[in-house]
Tab-separated table of C-alpha atoms in Angstrom:
chain	number	residue	atom	x	y	z
A	129	ALA	CA	0.412	34.922	30.292
A	130	ILE	CA	-1.730	32.442	28.411
A	131	VAL	CA	1.365	31.150	26.718
A	132	ASP	CA	3.157	30.784	30.035
A	133	ALA	CA	0.214	28.927	31.502
A	134	ILE	CA	0.152	26.565	28.550
A	135	GLU	CA	3.870	25.970	28.777
A	136	ARG	CA	3.611	25.260	32.486
A	137	ALA	CA	0.727	22.909	31.858
A	138	LEU	CA	2.803	21.078	29.252
A	139	SER	CA	5.276	19.917	31.852
A	140	LYS	CA	2.640	17.340	32.763
A	141	THR	CA	2.998	14.166	30.728
A	142	ALA	CA	0.675	13.436	27.860
A	143	ASP	CA	-0.804	10.386	29.532
A	144	SER	CA	-1.544	12.135	32.770
A	145	PRO	CA	-5.257	12.418	33.574
A	146	GLU	CA	-4.427	16.017	34.500
A	147	ARG	CA	-3.329	16.757	30.948
A	148	PRO	CA	-4.902	20.112	30.193
A	149	SER	CA	-7.468	20.609	27.446
A	150	LEU	CA	-5.029	22.689	25.446
A	151	LEU	CA	-7.211	22.646	22.362
A	152	ALA	CA	-10.670	22.671	23.932
A	153	GLY	CA	-13.120	24.390	21.594
A	154	ARG	CA	-10.686	24.277	18.676
A	155	ARG	CA	-11.534	22.647	15.364
A	156	VAL	CA	-8.468	20.991	13.826
A	157	ILE	CA	-8.237	19.347	10.398
A	158	VAL	CA	-5.431	16.815	9.996
A	159	THR	CA	-4.516	15.003	6.789
A	160	SER	CA	-2.608	11.730	6.932
A	161	GLY	CA	-1.299	8.829	4.895
A	162	PRO	CA	-0.452	8.616	1.207
A	163	THR	CA	-2.770	9.172	-1.696
A	164	TYR	CA	-3.196	6.496	-4.344
A	165	GLU	CA	-3.451	7.815	-7.885
A	166	PRO	CA	-5.052	5.204	-10.155
A	167	ILE	CA	-3.456	4.016	-13.391
A	168	ASP	CA	-6.275	1.541	-14.115
A	169	PRO	CA	-8.694	-0.428	-11.903
A	170	VAL	CA	-5.905	-2.455	-10.267
A	171	ARG	CA	-2.726	-0.380	-10.529
A	172	PHE	CA	-1.895	2.917	-8.882
A	173	ILE	CA	0.930	5.255	-8.000
A	174	GLY	CA	1.425	5.361	-4.248
A	175	ASN	CA	4.057	6.445	-1.769
A	176	ARG	CA	5.611	5.090	1.388
A	177	SER	CA	3.759	7.214	3.932
A	178	SER	CA	2.315	4.932	6.602
A	179	GLY	CA	0.074	7.601	8.121
A	180	ARG	CA	1.578	6.960	11.566
A	181	GLN	CA	2.681	10.551	12.181
A	182	GLY	CA	-0.571	12.105	10.943
A	183	HIS	CA	-2.728	9.664	12.885
A	184	ALA	CA	-0.634	10.286	16.010
A	185	ILE	CA	-1.224	14.028	15.617
A	186	ALA	CA	-4.974	13.505	15.256
A	187	GLN	CA	-4.962	11.286	18.345
A	188	SER	CA	-2.969	13.801	20.345
A	189	ALA	CA	-5.262	16.661	19.302
A	190	VAL	CA	-8.298	14.620	20.385
A	191	GLY	CA	-6.568	14.050	23.716
A	192	ALA	CA	-6.045	17.791	24.004
A	193	GLY	CA	-9.774	18.381	23.656
A	194	ALA	CA	-9.942	19.473	20.011
A	195	ASN	CA	-12.728	18.678	17.585
A	196	VAL	CA	-10.608	16.731	15.094
A	197	ILE	CA	-11.394	15.905	11.482
A	198	LEU	CA	-8.874	13.440	10.104
A	199	VAL	CA	-8.803	13.118	6.310
A	200	THR	CA	-6.742	10.052	5.522
A	201	GLY	CA	-5.535	8.208	2.472
A	202	PRO	CA	-5.214	4.391	2.430
A	203	VAL	CA	-3.386	3.221	5.558
A	204	ALA	CA	-3.210	0.034	7.596
A	205	LEU	CA	-4.026	1.887	10.828
A	206	PRO	CA	-7.211	1.967	12.927
A	207	ASP	CA	-9.210	5.188	13.033
A	208	PRO	CA	-8.126	7.261	16.063
A	209	PRO	CA	-10.957	7.082	18.603
A	210	GLY	CA	-12.746	10.387	19.049
A	211	ALA	CA	-11.789	11.853	15.685
A	212	THR	CA	-14.169	12.277	12.766
A	213	VAL	CA	-12.409	10.263	10.066
A	214	VAL	CA	-12.894	10.741	6.327
A	215	HIS	CA	-11.303	8.061	4.138
A	216	VAL	CA	-10.122	9.076	0.694
A	217	GLU	CA	-7.889	7.596	-1.985
A	218	THR	CA	-6.746	10.330	-4.352
A	219	ALA	CA	-5.411	13.864	-4.023
A	220	LEU	CA	-8.574	15.214	-5.659
A	221	GLU	CA	-10.705	13.368	-3.098
A	222	MET	CA	-8.529	14.687	-0.272
A	223	GLN	CA	-8.868	18.229	-1.616
A	224	ALA	CA	-12.665	17.904	-1.664
A	225	ALA	CA	-12.800	16.392	1.832
A	226	VAL	CA	-10.627	19.175	3.270
A	227	ALA	CA	-12.762	21.815	1.558
A	228	ALA	CA	-15.870	20.226	3.071
A	229	ALA	CA	-14.286	20.171	6.545
A	230	LEU	CA	-13.306	23.865	6.525
A	231	PRO	CA	-13.438	26.320	8.222
A	232	ALA	CA	-11.175	25.318	11.094
A	233	ASP	CA	-8.827	26.862	13.620
A	234	ALA	CA	-5.889	24.835	12.443
A	235	PHE	CA	-4.892	22.734	9.442
A	236	ILE	CA	-2.107	20.179	9.786
A	237	ALA	CA	-1.164	18.649	6.453
A	238	ALA	CA	0.711	15.480	7.371
A	239	ALA	CA	-0.482	13.487	4.357
A	240	ALA	CA	1.999	12.682	1.622
A	241	VAL	CA	-0.254	13.894	-1.169
A	242	ALA	CA	0.855	12.725	-4.602
A	243	ASP	CA	2.301	15.641	-6.565
A	244	TRP	CA	1.027	14.119	-9.792
A	245	ARG	CA	-1.743	11.899	-11.053
A	246	VAL	CA	-2.010	9.901	-14.256
A	247	GLU	CA	-3.414	12.012	-17.055
A	248	ARG	CA	-5.608	9.316	-18.591
A	249	VAL	CA	-6.887	6.621	-16.219
A	250	ASP	CA	-7.884	3.400	-17.975
A	251	ASN	CA	-11.305	1.963	-17.150
A	252	GLU	CA	-10.071	-1.529	-17.926
A	253	LYS	CA	-6.935	-3.238	-16.725
A	254	ILE	CA	-4.130	-2.406	-19.159
A	255	LYS	CA	-2.972	-5.662	-20.707
A	256	LYS	CA	0.617	-6.624	-21.282
A	257	GLY	CA	1.800	-7.050	-24.831
A	258	GLU	CA	-0.582	-4.576	-26.422
A	259	GLY	CA	1.946	-2.333	-28.119
A	260	GLY	CA	4.777	-2.751	-25.623
A	261	ALA	CA	5.257	-1.155	-22.236
A	262	PRO	CA	3.064	1.916	-21.755
A	263	THR	CA	4.276	5.403	-20.941
A	264	LEU	CA	2.450	7.181	-18.144
A	265	ARG	CA	1.846	10.871	-18.687
A	266	LEU	CA	1.359	12.637	-15.378
A	267	VAL	CA	-0.369	15.906	-14.570
A	268	GLU	CA	0.070	18.045	-11.488
A	269	ASN	CA	-2.297	17.543	-8.565
A	270	PRO	CA	-3.765	20.460	-6.618
A	271	ASP	CA	-1.543	21.742	-3.804
A	272	ILE	CA	-3.906	21.332	-0.869
A	273	LEU	CA	-1.521	22.840	1.686
A	274	ALA	CA	-0.866	25.990	-0.366
A	275	GLU	CA	-4.560	26.357	-1.188
A	276	VAL	CA	-5.526	26.326	2.486
A	277	ALA	CA	-2.575	28.494	3.548
A	278	LYS	CA	-3.407	31.118	0.926
A	279	MET	CA	-7.186	31.063	1.161
A	280	ASN	CA	-9.126	34.187	2.036
A	281	LYS	CA	-11.283	35.079	5.047
A	282	PRO	CA	-11.801	31.824	6.882
A	283	ARG	CA	-8.148	30.764	6.660
A	284	PRO	CA	-7.205	28.573	9.624
A	285	ALA	CA	-5.220	30.648	12.127
A	286	VAL	CA	-2.395	28.117	12.054
A	287	VAL	CA	-1.426	26.077	8.996
A	288	ILE	CA	1.303	23.456	9.361
A	289	GLY	CA	2.847	21.477	6.524
A	290	PHE	CA	5.322	18.627	6.289
A	291	ALA	CA	8.358	18.371	4.059
A	292	ALA	CA	9.774	14.897	3.492
A	293	GLU	CA	13.060	15.335	1.724
A	294	THR	CA	15.894	13.066	0.713
A	295	ASN	CA	18.344	15.969	0.326
A	296	HIS	CA	18.979	19.524	1.529
A	297	LEU	CA	16.281	19.188	4.173
A	298	VAL	CA	16.582	22.614	5.823
A	299	ASP	CA	16.834	24.563	2.575
A	300	ASN	CA	14.003	22.658	0.940
A	301	ALA	CA	11.787	22.958	4.021
A	302	LYS	CA	12.429	26.721	4.336
A	303	SER	CA	11.680	27.199	0.686
A	304	LYS	CA	8.486	25.174	1.077
A	305	LEU	CA	7.404	27.343	4.025
A	306	LEU	CA	7.619	30.486	1.892
A	307	ARG	CA	6.250	28.968	-1.295
A	308	LYS	CA	3.228	27.414	0.385
A	309	GLY	CA	2.441	30.336	2.654
A	310	CYS	CA	2.038	28.158	5.736
A	311	ASP	CA	3.049	29.042	9.290
A	312	PHE	CA	5.248	26.092	10.117
A	313	ILE	CA	6.861	23.221	8.303
A	314	ILE	CA	7.853	19.986	9.980
A	315	GLY	CA	10.861	18.825	8.013
A	316	ASN	CA	11.967	15.246	8.073
A	317	SER	CA	14.477	13.250	6.177
A	318	VAL	CA	13.285	10.249	4.196
A	319	ALA	CA	16.730	9.347	2.899
A	320	SER	CA	17.331	5.607	2.937
A	321	GLY	CA	18.314	4.428	6.387
A	322	THR	CA	15.914	6.799	8.137
A	323	THR	CA	12.868	5.540	9.971
A	324	THR	CA	10.491	8.309	8.930
A	325	PHE	CA	8.344	6.301	6.534
A	326	GLY	CA	6.740	3.350	8.236
A	327	GLY	CA	8.837	3.505	11.384
A	328	GLU	CA	7.831	4.253	14.958
A	329	THR	CA	10.219	7.140	15.591
A	330	ASN	CA	10.851	10.418	13.864
A	331	GLU	CA	13.563	13.051	14.012
A	332	VAL	CA	12.230	16.356	12.775
A	333	LEU	CA	12.872	20.042	12.381
A	334	LEU	CA	10.221	22.647	13.124
A	335	ILE	CA	10.668	25.564	10.769
A	336	GLY	CA	8.768	28.797	11.226
A	337	ALA	CA	9.214	32.477	10.573
A	338	GLU	CA	11.329	32.677	13.732
A	339	GLY	CA	13.805	30.040	12.694
A	340	VAL	CA	14.598	26.345	12.926
A	341	GLU	CA	14.068	24.132	15.992
A	342	ARG	CA	15.764	20.740	15.904
A	343	TRP	CA	13.756	18.235	17.895
A	344	PRO	CA	15.563	15.154	19.156
A	345	SER	CA	14.640	11.721	17.834
A	346	MET	CA	11.464	10.631	19.592
A	347	SER	CA	8.388	8.504	19.058
A	348	LYS	CA	5.821	9.732	16.555
A	349	ALA	CA	3.396	10.039	19.502
A	350	ALA	CA	5.873	12.345	21.269
A	351	VAL	CA	6.354	14.424	18.096
A	352	ALA	CA	2.559	14.683	17.926
A	353	ASP	CA	2.232	15.822	21.562
A	354	ARG	CA	4.942	18.430	21.113
A	355	LEU	CA	3.362	19.694	17.909
A	356	VAL	CA	-0.060	19.891	19.554
A	357	ALA	CA	1.476	21.887	22.416
A	358	LYS	CA	3.123	24.219	19.911
A	359	LEU	CA	-0.194	24.583	18.111
A	360	ALA	CA	-1.962	25.494	21.357
A	361	VAL	CA	0.603	28.200	22.040
A	362	GLU	CA	0.317	29.601	18.523
A	363	LEU	CA	-3.477	29.565	18.560
A	364	ALA	CA	-3.441	31.387	21.890
A	365	LYS	CA	-1.167	34.040	20.357
A	366	ARG	CA	-3.163	34.461	17.179
A	367	SER	CA	-6.815	34.127	18.016
B	399	ALA	CA	-7.150	-45.344	-6.128
B	400	ILE	CA	-4.900	-42.695	-4.579
B	401	VAL	CA	-7.097	-40.013	-6.061
B	402	ASP	CA	-10.213	-41.704	-4.659
B	403	ALA	CA	-8.610	-41.936	-1.242
B	404	ILE	CA	-7.724	-38.258	-1.306
B	405	GLU	CA	-11.173	-37.284	-2.427
B	406	ARG	CA	-12.735	-39.390	0.326
B	407	ALA	CA	-10.386	-37.815	2.835
B	408	LEU	CA	-11.424	-34.351	1.657
B	409	SER	CA	-14.961	-34.883	2.820
B	410	LYS	CA	-13.572	-34.182	6.274
B	411	THR	CA	-13.569	-30.485	7.078
B	412	ALA	CA	-10.415	-28.438	6.945
B	413	ASP	CA	-10.491	-27.678	10.647
B	414	SER	CA	-10.958	-31.270	11.672
B	415	PRO	CA	-8.032	-32.680	13.625
B	416	GLU	CA	-8.398	-35.698	11.331
B	417	ARG	CA	-7.639	-33.571	8.285
B	418	PRO	CA	-5.247	-35.699	6.275
B	419	SER	CA	-1.710	-34.645	5.465
B	420	LEU	CA	-2.550	-34.306	1.800
B	421	LEU	CA	0.734	-32.595	0.960
B	422	ALA	CA	3.084	-34.336	3.404
B	423	GLY	CA	6.584	-34.461	1.952
B	424	ARG	CA	5.727	-31.929	-0.774
B	425	ARG	CA	7.614	-28.691	-1.240
B	426	VAL	CA	5.294	-25.897	-2.368
B	427	ILE	CA	6.290	-22.367	-3.372
B	428	VAL	CA	3.526	-19.755	-3.127
B	429	THR	CA	3.806	-16.119	-4.175
B	430	SER	CA	1.446	-13.530	-2.709
B	431	GLY	CA	0.667	-9.834	-2.528
B	432	PRO	CA	1.501	-7.024	-4.921
B	433	THR	CA	4.926	-5.898	-5.985
B	434	TYR	CA	5.958	-2.276	-5.546
B	435	GLU	CA	8.008	-0.864	-8.403
B	436	PRO	CA	9.920	2.228	-7.266
B	437	ILE	CA	9.715	5.567	-9.074
B	438	ASP	CA	12.044	7.302	-6.588
B	439	PRO	CA	12.820	6.747	-2.875
B	440	VAL	CA	9.261	7.596	-1.781
B	441	ARG	CA	6.988	6.892	-4.746
B	442	PHE	CA	6.159	3.588	-6.364
B	443	ILE	CA	3.728	1.865	-8.682
B	444	GLY	CA	1.658	-0.674	-6.757
B	445	ASN	CA	-1.531	-2.610	-7.191
B	446	ARG	CA	-4.546	-3.494	-5.101
B	447	SER	CA	-3.655	-7.077	-4.219
B	448	SER	CA	-3.997	-7.532	-0.455
B	449	GLY	CA	-2.203	-10.891	-0.383
B	450	ARG	CA	-5.159	-12.475	1.421
B	451	GLN	CA	-5.709	-15.242	-1.131
B	452	GLY	CA	-2.022	-16.115	-1.502
B	453	HIS	CA	-1.452	-16.110	2.253
B	454	ALA	CA	-4.552	-18.291	2.749
B	455	ILE	CA	-3.153	-20.797	0.239
B	456	ALA	CA	0.209	-20.866	2.015
B	457	GLN	CA	-1.582	-21.398	5.331
B	458	SER	CA	-3.751	-24.166	3.939
B	459	ALA	CA	-0.740	-25.922	2.385
B	460	VAL	CA	1.074	-25.777	5.747
B	461	GLY	CA	-2.026	-27.300	7.332
B	462	ALA	CA	-1.927	-30.063	4.722
B	463	GLY	CA	1.616	-30.943	5.768
B	464	ALA	CA	3.580	-29.288	2.957
B	465	ASN	CA	6.951	-27.600	3.290
B	466	VAL	CA	5.809	-24.132	2.206
B	467	ILE	CA	7.958	-21.257	0.980
B	468	LEU	CA	5.877	-18.084	0.747
B	469	VAL	CA	7.420	-15.268	-1.302
B	470	THR	CA	5.393	-12.163	-0.587
B	471	GLY	CA	5.327	-8.548	-1.671
B	472	PRO	CA	4.358	-5.755	0.764
B	473	VAL	CA	1.154	-6.701	2.600
B	474	ALA	CA	-0.506	-5.793	5.884
B	475	LEU	CA	-0.860	-9.453	6.884
B	476	PRO	CA	1.002	-11.532	9.461
B	477	ASP	CA	3.334	-14.269	8.213
B	478	PRO	CA	1.438	-17.587	8.111
B	479	PRO	CA	2.765	-19.714	10.965
B	480	GLY	CA	4.764	-22.721	9.799
B	481	ALA	CA	5.679	-21.289	6.388
B	482	THR	CA	9.132	-20.061	5.421
B	483	VAL	CA	8.397	-16.481	4.424
B	484	VAL	CA	10.562	-14.369	2.113
B	485	HIS	CA	9.621	-10.672	1.956
B	486	VAL	CA	10.297	-8.833	-1.282
B	487	GLU	CA	9.243	-5.531	-2.839
B	488	THR	CA	9.810	-5.654	-6.582
B	489	ALA	CA	9.158	-8.140	-9.371
B	490	LEU	CA	12.899	-8.606	-9.858
B	491	GLU	CA	13.299	-9.428	-6.161
B	492	MET	CA	10.384	-11.855	-6.354
B	493	GLN	CA	11.931	-13.539	-9.400
B	494	ALA	CA	15.229	-13.991	-7.537
B	495	ALA	CA	13.516	-15.311	-4.401
B	496	VAL	CA	11.500	-17.852	-6.397
B	497	ALA	CA	14.636	-18.975	-8.270
B	498	ALA	CA	16.390	-19.451	-4.922
B	499	ALA	CA	13.459	-21.474	-3.540
B	500	LEU	CA	13.292	-23.886	-6.488
B	501	PRO	CA	13.115	-26.817	-7.085
B	502	ALA	CA	9.676	-27.610	-5.713
B	503	ASP	CA	6.796	-30.006	-6.311
B	504	ALA	CA	4.349	-27.194	-6.919
B	505	PHE	CA	4.406	-23.484	-7.701
B	506	ILE	CA	1.331	-21.380	-6.982
B	507	ALA	CA	1.681	-17.849	-8.338
B	508	ALA	CA	-0.959	-15.864	-6.463
B	509	ALA	CA	1.049	-12.624	-6.353
B	510	ALA	CA	-0.081	-9.723	-8.511
B	511	VAL	CA	3.366	-9.123	-9.982
B	512	ALA	CA	3.690	-5.756	-11.697
B	513	ASP	CA	3.832	-6.227	-15.452
B	514	TRP	CA	6.097	-3.190	-15.773
B	515	ARG	CA	8.655	-1.297	-13.783
B	516	VAL	CA	9.929	2.248	-14.204
B	517	GLU	CA	12.804	2.375	-16.680
B	518	ARG	CA	14.906	4.916	-14.777
B	519	VAL	CA	14.466	4.984	-10.992
B	520	ASP	CA	15.500	8.292	-9.406
B	521	ASN	CA	17.870	8.116	-6.425
B	522	GLU	CA	16.465	11.371	-5.086
B	523	LYS	CA	12.850	12.361	-4.580
B	524	ILE	CA	11.616	13.934	-7.820
B	525	LYS	CA	10.665	17.519	-7.025
B	526	LYS	CA	7.598	19.254	-8.308
B	527	GLY	CA	8.047	22.184	-10.622
B	528	GLU	CA	11.296	21.075	-12.207
B	529	GLY	CA	10.263	21.074	-15.839
B	530	GLY	CA	6.603	20.220	-15.322
B	531	ALA	CA	4.982	16.876	-14.612
B	532	PRO	CA	7.281	13.971	-15.440
B	533	THR	CA	6.523	11.168	-17.860
B	534	LEU	CA	7.225	7.671	-16.617
B	535	ARG	CA	8.673	5.288	-19.176
B	536	LEU	CA	7.983	1.706	-18.213
B	537	VAL	CA	9.756	-1.502	-19.179
B	538	GLU	CA	8.415	-5.022	-19.004
B	539	ASN	CA	9.108	-7.097	-15.907
B	540	PRO	CA	10.070	-10.763	-16.101
B	541	ASP	CA	7.125	-13.164	-16.298
B	542	ILE	CA	7.828	-15.315	-13.245
B	543	LEU	CA	4.877	-17.654	-13.821
B	544	ALA	CA	5.802	-18.368	-17.448
B	545	GLU	CA	9.461	-18.787	-16.561
B	546	VAL	CA	8.685	-21.436	-13.953
B	547	ALA	CA	6.035	-23.128	-16.101
B	548	LYS	CA	8.405	-23.388	-19.063
B	549	MET	CA	11.620	-24.211	-17.236
B	550	ASN	CA	13.527	-27.389	-17.988
B	551	LYS	CA	14.246	-30.440	-15.870
B	552	PRO	CA	13.288	-29.490	-12.346
B	553	ARG	CA	9.979	-27.907	-13.353
B	554	PRO	CA	7.440	-28.193	-10.542
B	555	ALA	CA	4.993	-30.995	-11.345
B	556	VAL	CA	2.070	-28.605	-10.915
B	557	VAL	CA	2.182	-24.901	-11.760
B	558	ILE	CA	-0.868	-22.769	-10.958
B	559	GLY	CA	-1.343	-19.141	-11.967
B	560	PHE	CA	-3.934	-16.497	-11.261
B	561	ALA	CA	-5.691	-14.219	-13.711
B	562	ALA	CA	-7.313	-11.103	-12.330
B	563	GLU	CA	-9.372	-9.590	-15.099
B	564	THR	CA	-11.836	-6.763	-15.389
B	565	ASN	CA	-13.293	-8.087	-18.675
B	566	HIS	CA	-13.702	-11.304	-20.652
B	567	LEU	CA	-12.561	-13.369	-17.672
B	568	VAL	CA	-12.908	-16.854	-19.160
B	569	ASP	CA	-11.336	-15.995	-22.513
B	570	ASN	CA	-8.493	-14.082	-20.940
B	571	ALA	CA	-7.834	-16.790	-18.364
B	572	LYS	CA	-7.827	-19.567	-21.010
B	573	SER	CA	-5.482	-17.556	-23.144
B	574	LYS	CA	-3.207	-16.993	-20.153
B	575	LEU	CA	-3.157	-20.752	-19.411
B	576	LEU	CA	-1.830	-21.501	-22.899
B	577	ARG	CA	0.506	-18.525	-23.147
B	578	LYS	CA	2.146	-19.117	-19.771
B	579	GLY	CA	2.348	-22.895	-20.076
B	580	CYS	CA	0.946	-23.521	-16.614
B	581	ASP	CA	-1.328	-26.371	-15.565
B	582	PHE	CA	-4.178	-24.391	-14.036
B	583	ILE	CA	-5.339	-20.832	-13.869
B	584	ILE	CA	-7.538	-19.480	-11.112
B	585	GLY	CA	-9.537	-16.758	-12.797
B	586	ASN	CA	-11.208	-14.035	-10.805
B	587	SER	CA	-12.947	-10.852	-11.669
B	588	VAL	CA	-11.594	-7.600	-10.288
B	589	ALA	CA	-14.214	-5.437	-11.952
B	590	SER	CA	-15.459	-2.687	-9.661
B	591	GLY	CA	-18.034	-3.999	-7.234
B	592	THR	CA	-16.280	-7.332	-6.789
B	593	THR	CA	-14.648	-8.273	-3.488
B	594	THR	CA	-11.595	-9.992	-4.968
B	595	PHE	CA	-9.014	-7.344	-4.072
B	596	GLY	CA	-8.883	-6.747	-0.350
B	597	GLY	CA	-12.111	-8.561	0.473
B	598	GLU	CA	-12.660	-11.683	2.511
B	599	THR	CA	-14.482	-13.716	-0.118
B	600	ASN	CA	-13.676	-14.747	-3.633
B	601	GLU	CA	-15.615	-16.200	-6.527
B	602	VAL	CA	-13.289	-17.961	-8.908
B	603	LEU	CA	-12.993	-20.199	-11.930
B	604	LEU	CA	-10.508	-23.049	-12.099
B	605	ILE	CA	-9.327	-23.437	-15.656
B	606	GLY	CA	-7.246	-26.411	-16.748
B	607	ALA	CA	-6.663	-28.485	-19.861
B	608	GLU	CA	-9.870	-30.384	-19.078
B	609	GLY	CA	-12.087	-27.314	-18.956
B	610	VAL	CA	-13.566	-24.701	-16.664
B	611	GLU	CA	-14.871	-25.327	-13.130
B	612	ARG	CA	-16.962	-22.535	-11.613
B	613	TRP	CA	-16.536	-22.476	-7.856
B	614	PRO	CA	-19.262	-20.806	-5.807
B	615	SER	CA	-18.509	-17.644	-3.851
B	616	MET	CA	-16.684	-18.652	-0.676
B	617	SER	CA	-14.140	-17.357	1.787
B	618	LYS	CA	-10.559	-17.034	0.618
B	619	ALA	CA	-9.667	-19.712	3.192
B	620	ALA	CA	-12.194	-22.068	1.593
B	621	VAL	CA	-10.837	-21.314	-1.896
B	622	ALA	CA	-7.381	-22.096	-0.506
B	623	ASP	CA	-8.478	-25.424	0.996
B	624	ARG	CA	-10.182	-26.464	-2.217
B	625	LEU	CA	-7.136	-25.499	-4.284
B	626	VAL	CA	-4.820	-27.403	-1.949
B	627	ALA	CA	-7.064	-30.455	-2.286
B	628	LYS	CA	-6.974	-30.114	-6.075
B	629	LEU	CA	-3.196	-29.768	-5.920
B	630	ALA	CA	-2.901	-32.956	-3.855
B	631	VAL	CA	-4.957	-34.861	-6.412
B	632	GLU	CA	-2.891	-33.525	-9.308
B	633	LEU	CA	0.426	-34.249	-7.601
B	634	ALA	CA	-0.736	-37.784	-6.901
B	635	LYS	CA	-1.574	-38.193	-10.590
B	636	ARG	CA	1.670	-36.699	-11.892
B	637	SER	CA	4.436	-37.747	-9.559
């Protein structure tokens, strides 16, 4: 019945002043943007996440009445009004900020966290011509999504990850769902020619234990509203 | 006498409608921003240049009446009105865009061009867990500043480079001036705690054959205006 009521309420548009407080009383942690992994004081390894989808989700969750903590890497976007925003650079900083923000009812990991960081970060700018081009040894970063999804006791009731893939999107996203232990994966293609990274629209799959939903191409704000609605339904079921 | 006239004219402020057309009829190529060197379709090696100083120089040169070609890496800044702007990502793309824009009266290399690129760029997103953390072999990028400074026949009459250093700024900048064969180097410190990268102000040295000028801390727009004035004087002397 709660689920029905939520689904009925969702037929109202997101901008409507009657939009229901689907997430009132819920604490939601959202991560967004890339991480930058330093090589030296000026150089870093980054990725092409703009943070638009994660920020849109934080904004939508605020609009739905949630207490939102947004942990974001370096982006060229304003802080979403109404969210508590923690700015970080590296995966290790993001891990610490998420740990500090827990416990929560939901964790939405939209950030494109670097899988690796540079093993030895130089304190001084590496100069050209000193022994030829350097080789960068990388080491694995913590897997923040899997850590939260697999944590004990105060695990968020709903944990949602993202899979940005250039190939075999459905298979890779399903495998990520199982491997990470999260409840849902939003899969999106970042093959060249897609608008996922940096663009305004997004065409995604929602993958859960019950199967795969293909959502039509829509604005990142619309993806966010639909995901927030889904989250409200799932939270109502689970807690 | 020309130099005196220019220097007298410079006592007028930059915003004054009477500001003289110091660079009228001059073609000036400016590079700005970082370059992004791809690792795979989503990851890249970048650097912390915001492009603010380079864009301010392009803007100031437009204001001084020059025909300005701005070749810029990825930045979160609007195109300076009145400049011809060429957007590039990598050092190789920047090299090609500069070659296409030549000849010119002046070349101002404010971009933080990556010294190295990744030897083998993956066409697919590198996945975690396939054989452990990867090692990135780098190869040297072309030295666009040195190439332009040392080119034959249609070499720009004035070539200006930038040196961002964390240590030994004056020595490193002087050494860069000689090694690259350019006419001036703007040296600035990017040690932690400085505002050079991403900030609004800049404290720089101007290093030329005649010695070192220390400019006081000022806005990047003011650094740009002073550099454009210097450029006008030098062009009047040399051509």
